[in-house]
Coordinates of C-alpha atoms in Angstrom, one line a residue:
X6 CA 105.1 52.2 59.5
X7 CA 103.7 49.1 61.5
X8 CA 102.0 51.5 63.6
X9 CA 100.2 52.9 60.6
X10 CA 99.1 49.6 58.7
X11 CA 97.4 48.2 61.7
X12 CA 95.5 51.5 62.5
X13 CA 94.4 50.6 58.8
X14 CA 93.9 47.4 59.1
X15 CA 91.6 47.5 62.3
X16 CA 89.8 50.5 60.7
X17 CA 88.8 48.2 57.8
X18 CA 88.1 45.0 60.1
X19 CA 86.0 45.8 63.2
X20 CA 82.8 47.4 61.5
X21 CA 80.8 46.8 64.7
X22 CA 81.5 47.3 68.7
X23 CA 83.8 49.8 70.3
X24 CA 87.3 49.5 70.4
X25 CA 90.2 52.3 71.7
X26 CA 94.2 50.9 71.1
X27 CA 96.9 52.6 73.0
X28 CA 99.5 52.3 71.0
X29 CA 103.4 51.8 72.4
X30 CA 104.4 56.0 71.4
X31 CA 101.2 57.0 73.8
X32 CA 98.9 57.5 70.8
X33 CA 95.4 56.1 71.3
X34 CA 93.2 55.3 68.1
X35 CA 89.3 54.2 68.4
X36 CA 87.4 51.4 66.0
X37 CA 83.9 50.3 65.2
X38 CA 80.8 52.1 65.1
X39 CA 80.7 53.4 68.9
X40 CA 77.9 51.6 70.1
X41 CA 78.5 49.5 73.1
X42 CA 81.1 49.8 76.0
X43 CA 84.3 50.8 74.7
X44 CA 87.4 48.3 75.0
X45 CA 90.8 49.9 75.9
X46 CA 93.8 47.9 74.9
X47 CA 97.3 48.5 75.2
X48 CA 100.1 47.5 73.3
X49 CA 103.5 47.6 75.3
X50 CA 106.1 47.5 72.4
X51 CA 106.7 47.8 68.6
X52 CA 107.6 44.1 67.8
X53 CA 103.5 43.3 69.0
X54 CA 102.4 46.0 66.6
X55 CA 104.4 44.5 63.9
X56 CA 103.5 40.9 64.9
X57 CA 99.5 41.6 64.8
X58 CA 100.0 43.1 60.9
X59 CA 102.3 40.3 59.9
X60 CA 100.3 37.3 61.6
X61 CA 97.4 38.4 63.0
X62 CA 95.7 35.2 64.5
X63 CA 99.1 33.8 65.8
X64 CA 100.3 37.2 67.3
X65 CA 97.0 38.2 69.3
X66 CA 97.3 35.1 71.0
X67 CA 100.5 35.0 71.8
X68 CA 100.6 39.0 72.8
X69 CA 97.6 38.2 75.9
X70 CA 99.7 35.4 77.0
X71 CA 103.6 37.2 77.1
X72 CA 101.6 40.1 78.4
X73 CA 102.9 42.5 75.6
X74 CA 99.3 43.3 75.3
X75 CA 96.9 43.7 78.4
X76 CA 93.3 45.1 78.9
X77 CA 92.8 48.0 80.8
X78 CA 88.8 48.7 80.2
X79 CA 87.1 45.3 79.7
X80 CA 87.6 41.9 79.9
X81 CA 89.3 38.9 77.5
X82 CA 85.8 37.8 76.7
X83 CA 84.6 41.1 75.6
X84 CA 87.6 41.6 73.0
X85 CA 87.9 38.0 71.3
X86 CA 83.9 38.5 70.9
X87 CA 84.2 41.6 69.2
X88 CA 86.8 40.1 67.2
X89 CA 85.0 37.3 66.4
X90 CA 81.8 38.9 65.4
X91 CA 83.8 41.2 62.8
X92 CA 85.7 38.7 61.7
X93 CA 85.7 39.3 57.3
X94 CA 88.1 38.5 54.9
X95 CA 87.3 41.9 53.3
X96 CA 89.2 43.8 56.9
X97 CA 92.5 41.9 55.8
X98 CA 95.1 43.2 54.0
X99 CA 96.7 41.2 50.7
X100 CA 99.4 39.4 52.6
X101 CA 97.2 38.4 55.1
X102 CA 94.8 36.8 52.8
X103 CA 98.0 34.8 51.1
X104 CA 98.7 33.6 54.4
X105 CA 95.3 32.3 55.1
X106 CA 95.4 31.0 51.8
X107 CA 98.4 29.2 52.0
X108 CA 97.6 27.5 55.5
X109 CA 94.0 26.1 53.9
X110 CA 96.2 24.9 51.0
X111 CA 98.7 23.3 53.1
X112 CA 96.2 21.6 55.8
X113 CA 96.8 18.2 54.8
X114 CA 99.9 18.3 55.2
X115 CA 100.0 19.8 58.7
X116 CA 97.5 17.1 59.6
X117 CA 98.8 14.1 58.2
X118 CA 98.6 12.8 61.9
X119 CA 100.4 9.2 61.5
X120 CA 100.7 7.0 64.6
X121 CA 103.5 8.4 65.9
X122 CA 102.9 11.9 65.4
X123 CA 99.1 11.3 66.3
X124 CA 101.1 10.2 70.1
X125 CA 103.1 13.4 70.0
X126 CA 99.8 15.4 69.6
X127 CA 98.3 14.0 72.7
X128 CA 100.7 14.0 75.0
X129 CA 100.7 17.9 74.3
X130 CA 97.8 18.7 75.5
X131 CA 96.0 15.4 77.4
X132 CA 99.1 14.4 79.3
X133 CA 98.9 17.4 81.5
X134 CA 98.7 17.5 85.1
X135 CA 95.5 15.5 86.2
X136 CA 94.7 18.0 88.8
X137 CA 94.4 21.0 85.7
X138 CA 91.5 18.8 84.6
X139 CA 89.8 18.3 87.8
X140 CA 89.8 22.2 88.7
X141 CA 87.8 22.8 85.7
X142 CA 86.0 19.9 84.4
X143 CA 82.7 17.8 85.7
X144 CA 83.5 15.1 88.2
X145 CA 83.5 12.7 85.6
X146 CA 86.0 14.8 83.4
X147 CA 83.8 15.2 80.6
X148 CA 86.4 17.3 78.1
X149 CA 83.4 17.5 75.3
X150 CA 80.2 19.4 74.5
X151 CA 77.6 18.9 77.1
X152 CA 73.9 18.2 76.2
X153 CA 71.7 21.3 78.0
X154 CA 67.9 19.8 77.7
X155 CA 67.3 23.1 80.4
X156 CA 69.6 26.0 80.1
X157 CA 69.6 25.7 83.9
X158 CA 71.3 22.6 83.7
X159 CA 74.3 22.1 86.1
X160 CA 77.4 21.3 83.9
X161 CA 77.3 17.7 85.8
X162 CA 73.5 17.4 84.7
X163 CA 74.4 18.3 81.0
X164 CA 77.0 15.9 80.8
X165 CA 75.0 13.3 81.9
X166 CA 72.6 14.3 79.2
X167 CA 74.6 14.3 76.2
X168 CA 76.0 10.4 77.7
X169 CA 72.6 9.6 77.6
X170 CA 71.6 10.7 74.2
X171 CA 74.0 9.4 72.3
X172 CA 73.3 5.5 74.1
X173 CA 70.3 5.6 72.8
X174 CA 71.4 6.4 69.7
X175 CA 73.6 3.3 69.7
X176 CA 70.4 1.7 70.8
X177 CA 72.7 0.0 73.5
X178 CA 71.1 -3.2 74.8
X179 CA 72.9 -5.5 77.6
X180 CA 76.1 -7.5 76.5
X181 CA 76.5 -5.4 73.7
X182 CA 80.3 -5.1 72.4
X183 CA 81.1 -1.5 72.4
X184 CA 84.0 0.0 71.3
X185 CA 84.9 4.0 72.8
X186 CA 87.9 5.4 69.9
X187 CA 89.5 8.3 72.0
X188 CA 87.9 7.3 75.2
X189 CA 89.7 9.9 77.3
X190 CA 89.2 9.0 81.4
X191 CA 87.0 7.1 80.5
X192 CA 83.3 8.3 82.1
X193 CA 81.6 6.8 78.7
X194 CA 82.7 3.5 79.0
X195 CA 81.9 3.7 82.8
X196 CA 78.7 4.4 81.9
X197 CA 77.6 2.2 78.9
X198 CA 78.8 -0.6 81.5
X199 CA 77.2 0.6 84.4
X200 CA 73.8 1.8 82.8
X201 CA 73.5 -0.2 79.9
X202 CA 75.2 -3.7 81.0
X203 CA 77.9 -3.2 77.7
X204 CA 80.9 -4.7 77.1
X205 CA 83.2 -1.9 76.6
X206 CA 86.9 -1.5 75.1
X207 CA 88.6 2.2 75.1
X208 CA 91.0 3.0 73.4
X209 CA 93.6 5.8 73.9
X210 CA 96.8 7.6 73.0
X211 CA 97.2 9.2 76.1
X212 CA 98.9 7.5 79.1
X213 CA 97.6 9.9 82.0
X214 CA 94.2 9.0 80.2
X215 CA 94.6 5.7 80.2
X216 CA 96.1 5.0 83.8
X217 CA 93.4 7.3 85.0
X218 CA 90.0 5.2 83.2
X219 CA 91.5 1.6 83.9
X220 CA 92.1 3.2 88.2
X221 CA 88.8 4.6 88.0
X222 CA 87.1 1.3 86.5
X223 CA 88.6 -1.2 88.8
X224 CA 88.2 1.1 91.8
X225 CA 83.9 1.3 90.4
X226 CA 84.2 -2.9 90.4
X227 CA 83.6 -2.7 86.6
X228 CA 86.6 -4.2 85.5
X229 CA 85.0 -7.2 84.2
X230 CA 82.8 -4.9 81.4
X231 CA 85.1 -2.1 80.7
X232 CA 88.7 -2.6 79.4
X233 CA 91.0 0.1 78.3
X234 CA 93.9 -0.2 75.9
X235 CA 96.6 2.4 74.8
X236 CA 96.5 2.5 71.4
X237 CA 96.1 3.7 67.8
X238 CA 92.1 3.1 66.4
X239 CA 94.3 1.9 63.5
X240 CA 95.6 -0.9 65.6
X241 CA 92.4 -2.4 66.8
X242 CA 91.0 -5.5 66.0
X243 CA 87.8 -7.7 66.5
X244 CA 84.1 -7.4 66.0
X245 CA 82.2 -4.4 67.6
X246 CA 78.1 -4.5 68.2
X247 CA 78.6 -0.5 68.7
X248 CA 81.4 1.9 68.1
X249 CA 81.4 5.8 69.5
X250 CA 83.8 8.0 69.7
X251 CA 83.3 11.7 71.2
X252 CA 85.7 15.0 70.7
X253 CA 88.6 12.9 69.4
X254 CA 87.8 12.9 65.4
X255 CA 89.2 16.6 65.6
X256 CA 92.7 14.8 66.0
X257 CA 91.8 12.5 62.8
X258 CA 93.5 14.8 60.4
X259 CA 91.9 15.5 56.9
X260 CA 94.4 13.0 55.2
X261 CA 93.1 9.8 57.2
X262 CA 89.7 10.8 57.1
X263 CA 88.7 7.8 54.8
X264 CA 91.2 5.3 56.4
X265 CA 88.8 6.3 59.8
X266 CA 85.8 5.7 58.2
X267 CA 87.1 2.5 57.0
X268 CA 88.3 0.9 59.8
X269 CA 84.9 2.4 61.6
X270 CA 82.9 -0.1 58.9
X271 CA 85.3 -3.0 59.1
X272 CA 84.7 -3.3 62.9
X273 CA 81.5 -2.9 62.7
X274 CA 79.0 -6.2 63.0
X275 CA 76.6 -6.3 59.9
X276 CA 73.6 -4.7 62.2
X277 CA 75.9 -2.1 64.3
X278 CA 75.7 1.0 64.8
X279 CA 78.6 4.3 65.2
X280 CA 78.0 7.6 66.8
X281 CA 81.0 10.3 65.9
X282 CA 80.3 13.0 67.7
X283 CA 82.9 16.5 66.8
X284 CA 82.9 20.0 66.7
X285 CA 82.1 21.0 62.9
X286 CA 82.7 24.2 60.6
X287 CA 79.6 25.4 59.6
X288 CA 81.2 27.4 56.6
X289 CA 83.4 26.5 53.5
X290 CA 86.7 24.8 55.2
X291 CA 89.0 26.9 57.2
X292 CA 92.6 26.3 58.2
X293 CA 92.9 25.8 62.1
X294 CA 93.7 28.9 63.3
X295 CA 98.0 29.0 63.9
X296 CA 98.0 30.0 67.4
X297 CA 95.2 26.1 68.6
X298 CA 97.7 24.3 66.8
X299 CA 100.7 25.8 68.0
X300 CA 100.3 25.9 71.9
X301 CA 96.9 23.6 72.3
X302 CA 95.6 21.3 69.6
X303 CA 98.7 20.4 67.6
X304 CA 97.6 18.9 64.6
X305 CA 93.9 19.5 65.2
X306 CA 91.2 20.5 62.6
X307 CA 87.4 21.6 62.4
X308 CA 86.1 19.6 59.8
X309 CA 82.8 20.8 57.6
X310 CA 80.5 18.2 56.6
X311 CA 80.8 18.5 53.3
X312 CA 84.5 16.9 54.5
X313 CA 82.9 14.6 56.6
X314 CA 80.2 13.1 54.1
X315 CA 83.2 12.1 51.2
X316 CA 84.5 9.7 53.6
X317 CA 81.7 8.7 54.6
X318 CA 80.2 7.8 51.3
X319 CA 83.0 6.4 50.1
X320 CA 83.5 4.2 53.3
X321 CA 80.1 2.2 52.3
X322 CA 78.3 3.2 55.6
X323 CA 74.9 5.0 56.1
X324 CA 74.6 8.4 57.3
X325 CA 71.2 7.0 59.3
X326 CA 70.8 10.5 61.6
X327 CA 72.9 14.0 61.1
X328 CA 72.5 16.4 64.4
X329 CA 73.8 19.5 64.8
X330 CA 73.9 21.2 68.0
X331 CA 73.9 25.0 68.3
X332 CA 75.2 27.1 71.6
X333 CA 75.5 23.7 73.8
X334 CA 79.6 24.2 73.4
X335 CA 78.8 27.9 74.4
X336 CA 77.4 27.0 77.7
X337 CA 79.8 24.3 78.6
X338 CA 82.6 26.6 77.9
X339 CA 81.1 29.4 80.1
X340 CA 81.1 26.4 83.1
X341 CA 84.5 25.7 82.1
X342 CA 86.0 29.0 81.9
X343 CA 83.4 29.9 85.3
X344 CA 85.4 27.0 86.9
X345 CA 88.7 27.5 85.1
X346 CA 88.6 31.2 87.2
X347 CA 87.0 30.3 90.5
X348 CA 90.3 28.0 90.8
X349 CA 92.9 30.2 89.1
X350 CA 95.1 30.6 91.9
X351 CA 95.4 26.6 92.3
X352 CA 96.1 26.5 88.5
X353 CA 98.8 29.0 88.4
X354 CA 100.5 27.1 91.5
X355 CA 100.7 24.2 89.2
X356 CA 102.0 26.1 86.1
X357 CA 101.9 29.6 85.7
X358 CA 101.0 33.1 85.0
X359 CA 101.7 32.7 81.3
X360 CA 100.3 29.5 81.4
X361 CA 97.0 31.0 83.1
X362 CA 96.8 33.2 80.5
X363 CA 97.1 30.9 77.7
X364 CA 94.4 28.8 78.7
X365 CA 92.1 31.5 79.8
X366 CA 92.8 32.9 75.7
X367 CA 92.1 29.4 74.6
X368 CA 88.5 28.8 76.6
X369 CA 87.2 32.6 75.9
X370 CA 88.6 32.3 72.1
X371 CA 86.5 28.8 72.0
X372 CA 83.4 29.8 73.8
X373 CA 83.2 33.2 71.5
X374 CA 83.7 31.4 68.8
X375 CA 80.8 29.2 69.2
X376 CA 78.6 32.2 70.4
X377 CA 79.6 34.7 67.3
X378 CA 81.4 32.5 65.0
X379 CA 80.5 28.9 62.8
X380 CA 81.2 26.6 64.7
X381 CA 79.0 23.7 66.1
X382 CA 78.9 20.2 67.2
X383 CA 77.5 17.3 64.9
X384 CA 77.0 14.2 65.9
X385 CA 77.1 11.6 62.7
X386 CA 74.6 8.2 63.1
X387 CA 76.3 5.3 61.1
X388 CA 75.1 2.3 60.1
X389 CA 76.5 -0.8 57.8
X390 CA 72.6 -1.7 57.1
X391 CA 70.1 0.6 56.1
X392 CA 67.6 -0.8 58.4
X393 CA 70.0 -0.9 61.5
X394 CA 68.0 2.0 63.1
X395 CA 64.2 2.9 63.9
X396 CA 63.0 4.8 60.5
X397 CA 61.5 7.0 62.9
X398 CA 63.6 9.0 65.5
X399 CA 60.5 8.6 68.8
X400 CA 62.8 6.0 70.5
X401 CA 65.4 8.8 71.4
X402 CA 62.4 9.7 73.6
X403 CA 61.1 7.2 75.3
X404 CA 62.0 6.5 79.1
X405 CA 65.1 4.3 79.1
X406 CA 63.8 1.1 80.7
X407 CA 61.2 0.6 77.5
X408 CA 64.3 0.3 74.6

């Protein structure tokens, strides 16, 4: 019976592409219109097939990374773009849809990350092994959307870029009091200190992070300008010239959005300026899909803006600039996942095979995602007065030395 309402399921979905399943009794079925090389996927038992009508979005995930399904003709990148690019409601069958349904109803509730629980969801994913990070990232460990000015950009090049862009956005000027919410290692800070002669506090929930930034700032001789603290962003206090914060509002949770946003404006000065820079859901809000926020991003969400902007407005701040970036995730994923491969045999030393493939599923599900799905990066300009920022946007520009 399983057998049977998948074959009709993946009749209705996958509209476009090529697709040929070999099924676990040694049938073989074909999907899509034809055009384009075909895929051949196999399924290796019963419970899979069963799993993939049930739970769809959990069970693909998890069926590449047990191996109960492998590719035989093609590669992971291929498949979760196909997937991604058919991806309507209208392929699903009525229990599927309740499922969906229920998980966007029941968001808030699966994000209501707390303190403690907001320290649980770290340590799963950012306390890893330091060594996984530097076999795939930049040298500065840049674990955010880089900034390609040149598609030819090297990945340290981009990353440099989008550092860049978003100081001048803060319109960073020496002494300035800056503080980084989810500073990660802590190559922001480094470099608002170092470039722009700032004052900088980060602020983490990670401890690998946060022994990692405060070693790498003392080693740099920049321990007098940069300071790192493990904490909550609910738990700071003082007066801040600047605030930024880059790839860590996806942790926020839709329940503290305006709590956030709050405590963004209350430590602000009365002529700062905040940059929030996050991945965003180009669409009407989603649920995050079951198999991120099992095994990577626990408690993680894509917000809209639509989500964003309430908060905002009724946090008392000025939305000054609104940027949304297109493809840039794309590329940085493909240097990631580039990476990610050339050193596979290092990362499966530290961890696994299973572990390989997990990550490998997450990377390719990310970067197709931002090829053929909604997803982008925005990057919010905040201000507490209305003047705080040029009225015109030439001075993200100009050469550096003139701001």
């Amino acid at each position: 019976m399983w057998q049977r309402v998948l074959d009709l399921t993946l009749r209705r979905m996958l509209r476009k592409g090529s697709l040929e399943v070999r099924y676990p009794d040694g049938s073989s079925h074909r999907y899509g219109d034809g055009l384009g090389a075909c895929l051949l996927v196999q399924l290796h038992d019963n419970a899979t097939v069963r799993h993939l009508v049930l739970n769809p979005e959990l069970a693909l995930g998890e069926a590449y990374m047990n191996g109960a399904l492998t590719i035989e003709t093609g590669d992971l990148q291929a498949l979760l773009g196909l997937i991604v690019a058919n991806r309507d409601d209208a392929g699903r069958l009525v229990w599927q849809r309740l499922l969906i349904g229920a998980r966007i109803a029941l968001r808030r509730f699966a994000q209501n990350n707390v303190a403690g629980r907001s320290r649980r969801n770290v340590a799963h994913h950012y306390d890893l092994s330091d060594d996984l990070y530097d076999l795939f990232l930049d040298a500065d460990r840049q674990y955010s959307c880089a900034y390609f000015r040149d598609p030819d950009d090297t990945l340290e090049q981009a990353q440099a870029n989008k550092k860049h862009h978003i100081a001048r956005k803060l319109r960073i000027a020496p002494g300035m009091r800056v503080l980084d919410i989810g500073c990660g290692w802590g190559g922001m800070a480094r470099m608002l200190a170092r470039d722009y002669d700032a004052h900088v506090l980060g602020v983490t929930l990670s401890k690998q992070q946060y022994a990692h930034a405060a070693a790498i700032a003392d080693r740099e001789g920049l321990s007098d300008r940069v300071t790192h603290q493990l904490c909550d962003y609910r738990d700071v206090s003082g007066a801040f010239d600047r605030i930024v914060s880059v790839g860590m509002f996806e942790h926020v949770g839709l329940p503290n959005y305006n709590i956030y946003f709050k405590t963004i404006r209350d430590l602000l000065t009365p002529d700062g300026i905040a940059l929030i820079h996050s991945i965003g859901w180009t669409a009407t809000p989603d649920a995050t899909n079951p198999w991120i926020a099992k095994y990577i991003f626990p408690g993680g969400y894509i917000p809209t803006m639509s989500e964003v902007m309430r908060a905002v407005e009724k946090s008392h701040l000025w939305t000054a600039d609104v940027e949304v970036w297109r493809l840039h995730y794309a590329h940085t994923l493909r240097h990631w996942i580039d990476r990610f491969e050339m050193n596979v045999d290092k990362i499966r030393a530290l961890y696994d095979d299973r572990f390989v493939r997990m990550w490998r599923f997450y990377l390719t599900a990310c970067e197709q995602t931002f090829l053929h799905g909604r997803q982008a990066v925005f990057q919010f300009q905040l201000s507490r007065r209305i003047d705080a920022v040029p009225l015109a946007r030439d001075y993200l520009y100009q050469p550096r030395n003139t701001q």
